[in-house]
Amino acid sequence: RSSDLGLVVYLRFNAIYTDARKVPLVDFFVTGGFAFLWLVAAAAWGKGLMDVKSATRPSSIINAMSLCQEKLVACTAGATPSMGLANISVLFGFLNFLLWAGNLWFVYKETAWHKQPSSKENAVERGEEEERQ
């Protein structure tokens, strides 16, 4: 739904977007903010997943259980839990960051930092306009 809203804003209000100098800058900073948030979220999820893997490793569980520390008790490790899909989710988090970061280039091209002054303004700067008069 948010992508639909973004598409409507860019298509419907394109004239406002291109005429106003501050709107592309705000868009650039918002996009940069989302890219940064995706990076932080993916890194946090990756760290959290590493902690979950460490905590659910069978040897860690056996060492944490006081019952298994008694002399007459023999605890054996079960199967190691599968974390393949969780690993893929972390990968997709970083890929989403790359998408947002790559999108920054296209948003940057709409800002005043990238756009060159029009040819009439260039002519005035070079003094060509004054010579014609």
GROMACS .gro file of C-alpha atoms in nm:
model
  133
    1ARG     CA    1   0.000   0.000   0.000
    2SER     CA    2   0.276   0.249   0.078
    3SER     CA    3   0.432   0.191  -0.264
    4ASP     CA    4   0.093   0.267  -0.422
    5LEU     CA    5   0.076   0.589  -0.224
    6GLY     CA    6   0.429   0.683  -0.332
    7LEU     CA    7   0.342   0.614  -0.694
    8VAL     CA    8   0.029   0.833  -0.672
    9VAL     CA    9   0.227   1.116  -0.511
   10TYR     CA   10   0.501   1.108  -0.777
   11LEU     CA   11   0.260   1.081  -1.070
   12ARG     CA   12  -0.023   1.305  -0.954
   13PHE     CA   13   0.186   1.579  -0.799
   14ASN     CA   14   0.482   1.568  -1.035
   15ALA     CA   15   0.454   1.938  -1.120
   16ILE     CA   16   0.465   2.035  -0.753
   17TYR     CA   17   0.754   1.795  -0.697
   18THR     CA   18   0.962   1.939  -0.981
   19ASP     CA   19   0.878   2.307  -0.917
   20ALA     CA   20   0.935   2.314  -0.542
   21ARG     CA   21   1.303   2.310  -0.452
   22LYS     CA   22   1.257   2.180  -0.097
   23VAL     CA   23   1.034   1.881  -0.174
   24PRO     CA   24   1.310   1.677  -0.346
   25LEU     CA   25   1.546   1.757  -0.058
   26VAL     CA   26   1.291   1.638   0.197
   27ASP     CA   27   1.237   1.326  -0.015
   28PHE     CA   28   1.614   1.267  -0.023
   29PHE     CA   29   1.648   1.292   0.355
   30VAL     CA   30   1.342   1.075   0.420
   31THR     CA   31   1.475   0.810   0.180
   32GLY     CA   32   1.816   0.831   0.347
   33GLY     CA   33   1.648   0.791   0.685
   34PHE     CA   34   1.464   0.480   0.569
   35ALA     CA   35   1.787   0.336   0.426
   36PHE     CA   36   1.962   0.395   0.758
   37LEU     CA   37   1.674   0.240   0.952
   38TRP     CA   38   1.682  -0.070   0.729
   39LEU     CA   39   2.055  -0.102   0.791
   40VAL     CA   40   2.011  -0.074   1.168
   41ALA     CA   41   1.713  -0.311   1.169
   42ALA     CA   42   1.891  -0.574   0.959
   43ALA     CA   43   2.201  -0.554   1.178
   44ALA     CA   44   1.992  -0.580   1.496
   45TRP     CA   45   1.798  -0.876   1.357
   46GLY     CA   46   2.125  -1.043   1.255
   47LYS     CA   47   2.269  -0.994   1.604
   48GLY     CA   48   1.947  -1.119   1.763
   49LEU     CA   49   1.950  -1.425   1.540
   50MET     CA   50   2.309  -1.500   1.641
   51ASP     CA   51   2.203  -1.481   2.006
   52VAL     CA   52   1.908  -1.714   1.941
   53LYS     CA   53   2.136  -1.961   1.763
   54SER     CA   54   2.378  -1.953   2.055
   55ALA     CA   55   2.103  -1.998   2.314
   56THR     CA   56   1.933  -2.286   2.130
   57ARG     CA   57   2.248  -2.483   2.052
   58PRO     CA   58   2.198  -2.824   2.220
   59SER     CA   59   2.533  -2.808   2.404
   60SER     CA   60   2.438  -2.466   2.547
   61ILE     CA   61   2.104  -2.597   2.668
   62ILE     CA   62   2.264  -2.899   2.834
   63ASN     CA   63   2.524  -2.681   3.008
   64ALA     CA   64   2.252  -2.445   3.133
   65MET     CA   65   2.037  -2.721   3.285
   66SER     CA   66   2.127  -2.789   3.650
   67LEU     CA   67   1.981  -3.139   3.625
   68CYS     CA   68   2.237  -3.234   3.359
   69GLN     CA   69   2.524  -3.127   3.586
   70GLU     CA   70   2.459  -3.407   3.840
   71LYS     CA   71   2.695  -3.704   3.841
   72LEU     CA   72   2.447  -3.985   3.782
   73VAL     CA   73   2.256  -3.808   3.505
   74ALA     CA   74   2.357  -3.843   3.140
   75CYS     CA   75   2.209  -3.580   2.909
   76THR     CA   76   2.249  -3.610   2.536
   77ALA     CA   77   2.210  -3.340   2.277
   78GLY     CA   78   1.921  -3.354   2.039
   79ALA     CA   79   1.907  -3.220   1.688
   80THR     CA   80   2.042  -2.875   1.610
   81PRO     CA   81   1.755  -2.645   1.517
   82SER     CA   82   1.731  -2.537   1.154
   83MET     CA   83   1.784  -2.165   1.107
   84GLY     CA   84   1.794  -2.152   0.727
   85LEU     CA   85   1.483  -1.938   0.681
   86ALA     CA   86   1.589  -1.705   0.961
   87ASN     CA   87   1.927  -1.658   0.790
   88ILE     CA   88   1.747  -1.575   0.466
   89SER     CA   89   1.533  -1.316   0.644
   90VAL     CA   90   1.850  -1.139   0.763
   91LEU     CA   91   1.984  -1.149   0.409
   92PHE     CA   92   1.664  -0.994   0.275
   93GLY     CA   93   1.688  -0.721   0.540
   94PHE     CA   94   2.032  -0.622   0.409
   95LEU     CA   95   1.910  -0.648   0.049
   96ASN     CA   96   1.625  -0.412   0.135
   97PHE     CA   97   1.882  -0.169   0.276
   98LEU     CA   98   2.073  -0.190  -0.052
   99LEU     CA   99   1.751  -0.117  -0.242
  100TRP     CA  100   1.684   0.195  -0.035
  101ALA     CA  101   2.046   0.306  -0.057
  102GLY     CA  102   2.045   0.255  -0.434
  103ASN     CA  103   1.724   0.452  -0.459
  104LEU     CA  104   1.905   0.744  -0.297
  105TRP     CA  105   2.090   0.799  -0.626
  106PHE     CA  106   1.766   0.847  -0.818
  107VAL     CA  107   1.622   1.075  -0.552
  108TYR     CA  108   1.950   1.269  -0.542
  109LYS     CA  109   1.921   1.334  -0.915
  110GLU     CA  110   1.596   1.524  -0.848
  111THR     CA  111   1.753   1.757  -0.591
  112ALA     CA  112   1.901   2.100  -0.652
  113TRP     CA  113   2.243   1.959  -0.564
  114HIS     CA  114   2.249   1.756  -0.884
  115LYS     CA  115   2.051   1.973  -1.125
  116GLN     CA  116   2.245   2.232  -1.318
  117PRO     CA  117   2.099   2.580  -1.371
  118SER     CA  118   1.900   2.624  -1.690
  119SER     CA  119   2.073   2.746  -2.006
  120LYS     CA  120   1.932   3.099  -1.967
  121GLU     CA  121   2.084   3.124  -1.620
  122ASN     CA  122   2.414   2.992  -1.759
  123ALA     CA  123   2.408   3.257  -2.032
  124VAL     CA  124   2.350   3.533  -1.776
  125GLU     CA  125   2.636   3.403  -1.566
  126ARG     CA  126   2.868   3.413  -1.869
  127GLY     CA  127   2.753   3.762  -1.968
  128GLU     CA  128   2.599   3.659  -2.299
  129GLU     CA  129   2.258   3.797  -2.212
  130GLU     CA  130   2.399   4.144  -2.150
  131GLU     CA  131   2.576   4.150  -2.488
  132ARG     CA  132   2.247   4.095  -2.677
  133GLN     CA  133   2.085   4.402  -2.529
   0.00000   0.00000   0.00000
